[in-house]
mmCIF file of C-alpha atoms and ligand atoms in Angstrom:
data_model
loop_
_atom_site.group_PDB
_atom_site.id
_atom_site.type_symbol
_atom_site.label_atom_id
_atom_site.label_comp_id
_atom_site.label_asym_id
_atom_site.label_seq_id
_atom_site.Cartn_x
_atom_site.Cartn_y
_atom_site.Cartn_z
ATOM 1 C CA MET A 1291 -14.079 -164.361 -162.693
ATOM 2 C CA THR A 1292 -17.155 -164.383 -159.726
ATOM 3 C CA THR A 1293 -17.999 -161.588 -158.316
ATOM 4 C CA ASP A 1294 -15.456 -159.613 -156.462
ATOM 5 C CA ASN A 1295 -15.590 -161.052 -152.882
ATOM 6 C CA ARG A 1296 -12.176 -158.575 -152.040
ATOM 7 C CA THR A 1297 -11.801 -157.847 -148.365
ATOM 8 C CA ASN A 1298 -8.276 -156.415 -148.498
ATOM 9 C CA PRO A 1299 -7.208 -152.559 -146.954
ATOM 10 C CA ILE A 1300 -5.883 -151.792 -149.941
ATOM 11 C CA GLY A 1301 -2.765 -149.392 -148.136
ATOM 12 C CA VAL A 1302 0.022 -146.663 -150.313
ATOM 13 C CA HIS A 1303 3.720 -146.021 -147.827
ATOM 14 C CA ALA A 1304 3.202 -142.519 -148.104
ATOM 15 C CA LEU A 1305 6.516 -141.846 -149.744
ATOM 16 C CA VAL A 1306 5.238 -142.012 -152.147
ATOM 17 C CA TRP A 1307 3.404 -138.760 -151.667
ATOM 18 C CA ALA A 1308 6.590 -136.801 -149.724
ATOM 19 C CA GLY A 1309 9.156 -137.335 -147.846
ATOM 20 C CA ASP A 1310 8.688 -135.668 -143.939
ATOM 21 C CA THR A 1311 5.974 -136.190 -141.821
ATOM 22 C CA SER A 1312 5.473 -131.964 -140.956
ATOM 23 C CA PRO A 1313 1.502 -131.032 -140.932
ATOM 24 C CA ALA A 1314 1.639 -130.046 -145.194
ATOM 25 C CA SER A 1315 3.269 -133.281 -145.890
ATOM 26 C CA MET A 1316 1.135 -135.325 -144.399
ATOM 27 C CA ALA A 1317 -2.738 -133.494 -145.056
ATOM 28 C CA LEU A 1318 -1.001 -134.204 -148.846
ATOM 29 C CA ALA A 1319 -0.931 -137.568 -148.390
ATOM 30 C CA VAL A 1320 -3.395 -138.223 -146.811
ATOM 31 C CA GLU A 1321 -6.088 -136.078 -150.122
ATOM 32 C CA LYS A 1322 -3.789 -138.088 -152.559
ATOM 33 C CA THR A 1323 -4.525 -141.216 -150.954
ATOM 34 C CA LYS A 1324 -7.696 -141.127 -150.383
ATOM 35 C CA ALA A 1325 -7.746 -139.578 -153.778
ATOM 36 C CA THR A 1326 -5.941 -142.269 -155.542
ATOM 37 C CA GLY A 1327 -8.935 -145.082 -154.064
ATOM 38 C CA TYR A 1328 -6.379 -146.734 -151.042
ATOM 39 C CA ASP A 1329 -8.473 -147.729 -148.112
ATOM 40 C CA LEU A 1330 -5.294 -147.199 -145.329
ATOM 41 C CA LEU A 1331 -2.149 -144.932 -145.740
ATOM 42 C CA GLU A 1332 1.128 -145.636 -143.705
ATOM 43 C CA ILE A 1333 3.035 -143.436 -141.886
ATOM 44 C CA SER A 1334 7.286 -144.483 -141.480
ATOM 45 C CA LEU A 1335 7.917 -143.204 -137.992
ATOM 46 C CA HIS A 1336 11.580 -142.197 -138.572
ATOM 47 C CA ASP A 1337 10.230 -138.596 -138.603
ATOM 48 C CA LEU A 1338 8.111 -139.055 -135.559
ATOM 49 C CA ALA A 1339 9.696 -136.151 -134.037
ATOM 50 C CA ASN A 1340 8.197 -134.067 -136.626
ATOM 51 C CA LEU A 1341 4.868 -135.289 -136.992
ATOM 52 C CA ASP A 1342 1.532 -133.356 -135.510
ATOM 53 C CA VAL A 1343 -0.052 -136.420 -134.622
ATOM 54 C CA ASP A 1344 -3.193 -134.790 -133.593
ATOM 55 C CA ALA A 1345 -3.646 -132.614 -136.181
ATOM 56 C CA THR A 1346 -2.968 -135.779 -138.767
ATOM 57 C CA ARG A 1347 -4.999 -137.681 -137.238
ATOM 58 C CA ALA A 1348 -8.168 -135.980 -137.583
ATOM 59 C CA ALA A 1349 -7.433 -135.367 -141.348
ATOM 60 C CA LEU A 1350 -7.120 -139.262 -141.716
ATOM 61 C CA ARG A 1351 -10.525 -139.361 -140.091
ATOM 62 C CA SER A 1352 -12.522 -136.791 -142.422
ATOM 63 C CA ALA A 1353 -11.304 -138.482 -145.435
ATOM 64 C CA GLY A 1354 -12.525 -142.192 -143.574
ATOM 65 C CA LEU A 1355 -9.246 -143.850 -144.394
ATOM 66 C CA GLY A 1356 -7.122 -146.153 -142.250
ATOM 67 C CA VAL A 1357 -3.784 -146.391 -141.017
ATOM 68 C CA ALA A 1358 -0.982 -148.091 -140.746
ATOM 69 C CA CYS A 1359 2.831 -147.231 -139.159
ATOM 70 C CA SER A 1360 6.198 -148.249 -139.864
ATOM 71 C CA ARG A 1361 9.850 -148.376 -138.441
ATOM 72 C CA GLY A 1362 12.998 -149.951 -138.187
ATOM 73 C CA LEU A 1363 15.392 -148.243 -135.630
ATOM 74 C CA ALA A 1364 19.045 -147.196 -135.974
ATOM 75 C CA PHE A 1365 22.375 -148.535 -134.459
ATOM 76 C CA ASP A 1366 22.204 -146.085 -131.584
ATOM 77 C CA ALA A 1367 19.681 -146.918 -130.712
ATOM 78 C CA ASP A 1368 19.546 -151.060 -131.751
ATOM 79 C CA VAL A 1369 17.357 -153.519 -129.529
ATOM 80 C CA SER A 1370 19.392 -156.609 -131.139
ATOM 81 C CA SER A 1371 22.124 -155.639 -129.688
ATOM 82 C CA ASP A 1372 24.618 -156.906 -127.491
ATOM 83 C CA ASP A 1373 25.709 -153.144 -125.568
ATOM 84 C CA ALA A 1374 22.690 -152.573 -123.184
ATOM 85 C CA SER A 1375 22.278 -148.517 -123.479
ATOM 86 C CA VAL A 1376 22.253 -149.187 -127.124
ATOM 87 C CA VAL A 1377 18.507 -151.480 -126.395
ATOM 88 C CA GLU A 1378 17.629 -149.153 -123.841
ATOM 89 C CA ARG A 1379 17.227 -146.097 -126.905
ATOM 90 C CA GLY A 1380 15.850 -149.003 -129.108
ATOM 91 C CA GLU A 1381 13.687 -149.536 -126.652
ATOM 92 C CA GLN A 1382 12.940 -146.417 -125.769
ATOM 93 C CA LEU A 1383 11.355 -145.716 -129.306
ATOM 94 C CA LEU A 1384 9.902 -149.103 -130.079
ATOM 95 C CA HIS A 1385 7.526 -147.449 -127.130
ATOM 96 C CA ASP A 1386 7.122 -143.989 -128.697
ATOM 97 C CA SER A 1387 6.138 -145.322 -131.810
ATOM 98 C CA LEU A 1388 3.685 -147.936 -130.417
ATOM 99 C CA ALA A 1389 2.484 -144.654 -128.682
ATOM 100 C CA ALA A 1390 2.523 -142.564 -131.677
ATOM 101 C CA THR A 1391 0.324 -145.408 -133.499
ATOM 102 C CA GLU A 1392 -1.967 -145.642 -131.307
ATOM 103 C CA ALA A 1393 -3.065 -141.751 -131.441
ATOM 104 C CA LEU A 1394 -2.846 -142.175 -134.852
ATOM 105 C CA GLY A 1395 -5.573 -144.620 -134.448
ATOM 106 C CA GLY A 1396 -3.895 -146.457 -135.772
ATOM 107 C CA THR A 1397 -3.815 -150.936 -134.248
ATOM 108 C CA HIS A 1398 -1.369 -152.230 -136.873
ATOM 109 C CA PHE A 1399 2.416 -151.213 -135.844
ATOM 110 C CA THR A 1400 5.240 -152.628 -138.165
ATOM 111 C CA GLY A 1401 8.685 -153.102 -139.734
ATOM 112 C CA ALA A 1402 11.830 -153.747 -138.708
ATOM 113 C CA LEU A 1403 10.748 -153.448 -134.571
ATOM 114 C CA TYR A 1404 13.983 -155.832 -134.071
ATOM 115 C CA SER A 1405 17.534 -153.718 -134.980
ATOM 116 C CA ALA A 1406 19.237 -150.970 -137.328
ATOM 117 C CA LEU A 1407 17.764 -150.609 -141.394
ATOM 118 C CA GLY A 1408 21.028 -151.353 -142.892
ATOM 119 C CA LYS A 1409 24.130 -153.620 -143.580
ATOM 120 C CA TYR A 1410 25.848 -155.368 -139.869
ATOM 121 C CA ASP A 1411 29.321 -156.320 -140.291
ATOM 122 C CA HIS A 1412 28.499 -159.194 -138.068
ATOM 123 C CA PRO A 1413 25.561 -162.078 -138.185
ATOM 124 C CA LEU A 1414 23.245 -161.318 -135.244
ATOM 125 C CA THR A 1415 24.749 -162.265 -131.446
ATOM 126 C CA GLU A 1416 23.133 -165.403 -128.708
ATOM 127 C CA ILE A 1417 22.478 -161.711 -126.777
ATOM 128 C CA GLY A 1418 21.611 -159.948 -129.613
ATOM 129 C CA ARG A 1419 18.863 -162.074 -129.792
ATOM 130 C CA ARG A 1420 17.690 -162.490 -126.883
ATOM 131 C CA ASN A 1421 17.201 -158.827 -125.816
ATOM 132 C CA VAL A 1422 15.813 -159.029 -129.086
ATOM 133 C CA VAL A 1423 13.213 -161.470 -127.893
ATOM 134 C CA SER A 1424 12.424 -160.263 -124.441
ATOM 135 C CA VAL A 1425 12.049 -156.726 -125.376
ATOM 136 C CA LEU A 1426 10.145 -157.329 -128.483
ATOM 137 C CA ARG A 1427 7.750 -159.608 -125.770
ATOM 138 C CA ARG A 1428 6.945 -156.199 -123.415
ATOM 139 C CA LEU A 1429 6.150 -154.136 -126.682
ATOM 140 C CA ALA A 1430 3.762 -157.272 -126.977
ATOM 141 C CA GLN A 1431 2.112 -157.046 -124.097
ATOM 142 C CA GLU A 1432 2.032 -153.639 -124.218
ATOM 143 C CA ALA A 1433 -0.009 -153.643 -127.597
ATOM 144 C CA GLY A 1434 -2.083 -156.174 -126.856
ATOM 145 C CA GLY A 1435 -3.746 -154.498 -123.773
ATOM 146 C CA ARG A 1436 -4.340 -151.326 -126.037
ATOM 147 C CA GLY A 1437 -5.746 -153.958 -129.200
ATOM 148 C CA MET A 1438 -2.581 -153.943 -131.460
ATOM 149 C CA THR A 1439 -1.027 -155.943 -133.304
ATOM 150 C CA LEU A 1440 3.039 -156.456 -133.689
ATOM 151 C CA GLY A 1441 4.195 -156.881 -136.955
ATOM 152 C CA LEU A 1442 8.168 -158.365 -138.504
ATOM 153 C CA GLU A 1443 8.953 -157.550 -141.357
ATOM 154 C CA ILE A 1444 11.368 -159.966 -143.330
ATOM 155 C CA CYS A 1445 14.590 -157.609 -144.776
ATOM 156 C CA ASN A 1446 16.924 -158.170 -146.810
ATOM 157 C CA ARG A 1447 20.593 -159.426 -145.712
ATOM 158 C CA TYR A 1448 21.353 -155.414 -146.525
ATOM 159 C CA GLU A 1449 18.891 -154.605 -143.722
ATOM 160 C CA THR A 1450 19.623 -156.886 -141.237
ATOM 161 C CA ASN A 1451 20.704 -159.609 -140.167
ATOM 162 C CA VAL A 1452 18.297 -161.306 -138.154
ATOM 163 C CA ILE A 1453 15.327 -162.126 -140.306
ATOM 164 C CA ASN A 1454 15.877 -162.586 -143.587
ATOM 165 C CA THR A 1455 13.603 -165.246 -144.373
ATOM 166 C CA ALA A 1456 9.900 -166.269 -143.190
ATOM 167 C CA ARG A 1457 11.339 -169.211 -141.612
ATOM 168 C CA ASP A 1458 13.729 -167.450 -139.509
ATOM 169 C CA ALA A 1459 10.387 -164.363 -139.005
ATOM 170 C CA LEU A 1460 9.410 -167.733 -137.640
ATOM 171 C CA ARG A 1461 11.781 -169.248 -135.047
ATOM 172 C CA LEU A 1462 10.981 -165.464 -133.941
ATOM 173 C CA ALA A 1463 7.485 -165.557 -132.915
ATOM 174 C CA ASP A 1464 8.046 -168.399 -131.630
ATOM 175 C CA ASP A 1465 10.489 -167.386 -129.376
ATOM 176 C CA ILE A 1466 9.326 -163.981 -128.414
ATOM 177 C CA GLY A 1467 5.856 -166.231 -127.783
ATOM 178 C CA GLU A 1468 2.436 -163.393 -128.193
ATOM 179 C CA ASP A 1469 -0.740 -164.419 -129.701
ATOM 180 C CA ASN A 1470 -0.554 -160.526 -131.345
ATOM 181 C CA VAL A 1471 3.406 -161.284 -133.203
ATOM 182 C CA LEU A 1472 3.137 -161.565 -137.011
ATOM 183 C CA ILE A 1473 4.452 -162.052 -139.265
ATOM 184 C CA HIS A 1474 4.951 -159.009 -142.568
ATOM 185 C CA LEU A 1475 5.612 -160.026 -145.802
ATOM 186 C CA ASP A 1476 7.306 -158.063 -148.935
ATOM 187 C CA THR A 1477 7.821 -159.217 -151.895
ATOM 188 C CA TYR A 1478 10.879 -157.148 -152.643
ATOM 189 C CA HIS A 1479 12.558 -158.667 -150.123
ATOM 190 C CA MET A 1480 11.339 -161.792 -150.369
ATOM 191 C CA ASN A 1481 12.675 -161.401 -153.921
ATOM 192 C CA ILE A 1482 16.467 -161.557 -152.649
ATOM 193 C CA GLU A 1483 15.914 -164.687 -150.286
ATOM 194 C CA GLU A 1484 12.639 -166.504 -150.884
ATOM 195 C CA ASP A 1485 13.231 -169.959 -152.712
ATOM 196 C CA ASP A 1486 10.140 -167.438 -154.070
ATOM 197 C CA LEU A 1487 6.967 -166.239 -153.532
ATOM 198 C CA VAL A 1488 4.857 -169.155 -153.080
ATOM 199 C CA ARG A 1489 6.303 -171.220 -150.567
ATOM 200 C CA PRO A 1490 7.121 -168.693 -147.354
ATOM 201 C CA THR A 1491 3.583 -167.057 -147.917
ATOM 202 C CA GLN A 1492 2.131 -171.493 -147.292
ATOM 203 C CA GLU A 1493 5.150 -171.796 -144.751
ATOM 204 C CA VAL A 1494 3.965 -168.397 -143.152
ATOM 205 C CA ALA A 1495 -0.103 -169.443 -143.461
ATOM 206 C CA ASP A 1496 -2.417 -167.624 -140.596
ATOM 207 C CA ARG A 1497 0.661 -165.335 -138.844
ATOM 208 C CA LEU A 1498 0.666 -163.525 -141.538
ATOM 209 C CA GLY A 1499 -0.613 -159.949 -140.626
ATOM 210 C CA TYR A 1500 0.660 -157.202 -143.135
ATOM 211 C CA VAL A 1501 2.234 -157.164 -146.607
ATOM 212 C CA HIS A 1502 3.940 -155.562 -148.533
ATOM 213 C CA ILE A 1503 3.563 -154.688 -152.312
ATOM 214 C CA GLY A 1504 7.061 -154.399 -153.508
ATOM 215 C CA GLU A 1505 8.861 -154.403 -157.828
ATOM 216 C CA ASN A 1506 12.138 -155.766 -157.001
ATOM 217 C CA HIS A 1507 12.845 -152.892 -158.370
ATOM 218 C CA ARG A 1508 10.983 -150.697 -156.084
ATOM 219 C CA GLY A 1509 9.497 -148.843 -158.937
ATOM 220 C CA TYR A 1510 6.512 -149.874 -161.336
ATOM 221 C CA LEU A 1511 4.730 -152.494 -160.507
ATOM 222 C CA GLY A 1512 4.861 -155.164 -163.333
ATOM 223 C CA SER A 1513 7.431 -153.380 -164.780
ATOM 224 C CA GLY A 1514 10.368 -155.581 -163.348
ATOM 225 C CA HIS A 1515 10.610 -159.789 -162.634
ATOM 226 C CA LEU A 1516 8.311 -160.602 -160.311
ATOM 227 C CA ASP A 1517 5.813 -163.212 -160.410
ATOM 228 C CA PHE A 1518 3.283 -161.155 -159.118
ATOM 229 C CA THR A 1519 0.808 -164.008 -159.556
ATOM 230 C CA SER A 1520 2.161 -166.622 -158.194
ATOM 231 C CA PHE A 1521 2.354 -164.360 -154.551
ATOM 232 C CA PHE A 1522 -1.155 -163.047 -155.226
ATOM 233 C CA HIS A 1523 -2.687 -166.721 -155.832
ATOM 234 C CA ALA A 1524 -1.275 -167.705 -152.670
ATOM 235 C CA LEU A 1525 -1.832 -164.864 -150.346
ATOM 236 C CA GLY A 1526 -6.016 -166.174 -151.067
ATOM 237 C CA ASP A 1527 -5.319 -169.405 -150.728
ATOM 238 C CA ILE A 1528 -4.128 -168.614 -147.325
ATOM 239 C CA GLU A 1529 -7.522 -166.348 -147.444
ATOM 240 C CA TYR A 1530 -5.473 -163.355 -145.840
ATOM 241 C CA THR A 1531 -7.790 -160.729 -145.624
ATOM 242 C CA GLY A 1532 -5.317 -158.138 -144.367
ATOM 243 C CA PRO A 1533 -4.058 -154.700 -145.164
ATOM 244 C CA ILE A 1534 -2.101 -155.037 -148.382
ATOM 245 C CA THR A 1535 0.082 -151.631 -149.360
ATOM 246 C CA PHE A 1536 2.059 -150.769 -152.073
ATOM 247 C CA GLU A 1537 6.328 -149.547 -151.355
ATOM 248 C CA SER A 1538 8.208 -147.670 -153.731
ATOM 249 C CA PHE A 1539 10.502 -145.787 -153.280
ATOM 250 C CA SER A 1540 12.678 -143.051 -156.138
ATOM 251 C CA SER A 1541 15.169 -140.341 -154.984
ATOM 252 C CA ALA A 1542 11.748 -137.643 -156.557
ATOM 253 C CA VAL A 1543 10.367 -137.784 -153.409
ATOM 254 C CA VAL A 1544 13.805 -138.792 -150.471
ATOM 255 C CA MET A 1545 13.461 -138.992 -146.558
ATOM 256 C CA ARG A 1546 16.760 -137.593 -144.906
ATOM 257 C CA GLY A 1547 17.566 -140.802 -142.841
ATOM 258 C CA LEU A 1548 14.963 -143.699 -144.545
ATOM 259 C CA SER A 1549 16.150 -143.578 -148.151
ATOM 260 C CA ASN A 1550 19.688 -144.098 -147.092
ATOM 261 C CA ASP A 1551 19.471 -146.639 -145.182
ATOM 262 C CA LEU A 1552 17.131 -148.444 -147.794
ATOM 263 C CA ALA A 1553 19.909 -147.222 -150.903
ATOM 264 C CA ILE A 1554 17.545 -144.908 -152.767
ATOM 265 C CA TRP A 1555 20.142 -143.467 -155.064
ATOM 266 C CA ARG A 1556 17.539 -143.887 -158.472
ATOM 267 C CA ASN A 1557 14.242 -142.661 -160.044
ATOM 268 C CA LEU A 1558 12.421 -144.981 -160.390
ATOM 269 C CA TRP A 1559 9.571 -142.549 -161.349
ATOM 270 C CA SER A 1560 8.501 -138.788 -160.365
ATOM 271 C CA ASP A 1561 5.355 -138.578 -160.783
ATOM 272 C CA GLY A 1562 3.809 -140.342 -157.146
ATOM 273 C CA GLU A 1563 0.068 -139.841 -158.218
ATOM 274 C CA ASP A 1564 0.388 -141.743 -161.469
ATOM 275 C CA LEU A 1565 2.385 -144.716 -159.719
ATOM 276 C CA ALA A 1566 -0.214 -144.906 -156.992
ATOM 277 C CA ARG A 1567 -3.597 -145.557 -159.102
ATOM 278 C CA HIS A 1568 -1.229 -147.204 -161.245
ATOM 279 C CA ALA A 1569 -1.018 -149.163 -158.394
ATOM 280 C CA HIS A 1570 -3.997 -149.698 -157.107
ATOM 281 C CA GLY A 1571 -5.558 -150.776 -160.011
ATOM 282 C CA PHE A 1572 -2.131 -153.400 -160.639
ATOM 283 C CA ILE A 1573 -3.749 -154.626 -156.973
ATOM 284 C CA THR A 1574 -6.670 -154.527 -157.584
ATOM 285 C CA ASP A 1575 -6.479 -156.677 -160.802
ATOM 286 C CA GLN A 1576 -3.760 -159.325 -159.363
ATOM 287 C CA LEU A 1577 -6.662 -159.912 -156.153
ATOM 288 C CA TYR A 1578 -9.727 -160.261 -158.533
ATOM 289 C CA THR A 1579 -8.201 -162.425 -160.463
ATOM 290 C CA SER A 1580 -6.772 -164.664 -157.217
ATOM 291 C CA HIS A 1581 -9.933 -165.286 -155.015
ATOM 292 C CA SER A 1582 -12.142 -166.406 -159.006
ATOM 293 C CA ARG A 1583 -12.806 -170.054 -158.687
HETATM 294 MN MN1 LIG B 465 8.636 -152.485 -146.898
#
């Protein structure tokens, strides 16, 4: 073993702590994120209407934590739709969410920014894809002016019909054509759609901008069958230095809307603090050994 030279910020998704973004829930999320050793809190913007941006920013700052924001769209506000009014509502949500991310002090806005989170009953249409490209190009240009990046999170077929694999995402990023559009890999989704966890990581390489670490069932890391050792080696090989965020969901903590969109029907854990401490240790160990030569 050599020295611990990891540089990746390690994050945790706020749904490990609380199911809404009320001031009390955000204060709790910030306190617990700090107490369990993380560098960054990821906040889902699905409850943006109830988020006290100024208070949350102040709490994050005083704790010395970074922040990233994520979201998916909705079937009535979907930039991959053929319907111009539905696309327009989706673009407005993205614009508002980008502004909230900046106001919170974040530079990473990521997720299923290109579609609703849910099971589509048809493939993506050509018109729908053109709408995704033109809306995300405008959003990326707006984000670039603010020094921010957009992440295209690759999701499984039951949650989107736009990008299910790293190759899909690279093609979409090429078509958008803006340098601040980065790829976001999530091991939970990769397990469903990719051949393995290594090849897509190598394909994405220096366009990787954000990572979600989740087990195949989205519970405790290491309690499922994902080959995290190979995945972390691949991250080391491409010299990835961006955020690595632990994402886990249980029916113990429910956010109306998001939990249902993600089909969180099971109780995979009940003690978020124990889960988060364990995950931080797991990720830190993997980073430590993957950097050793
Ligand atoms: Mn994810």
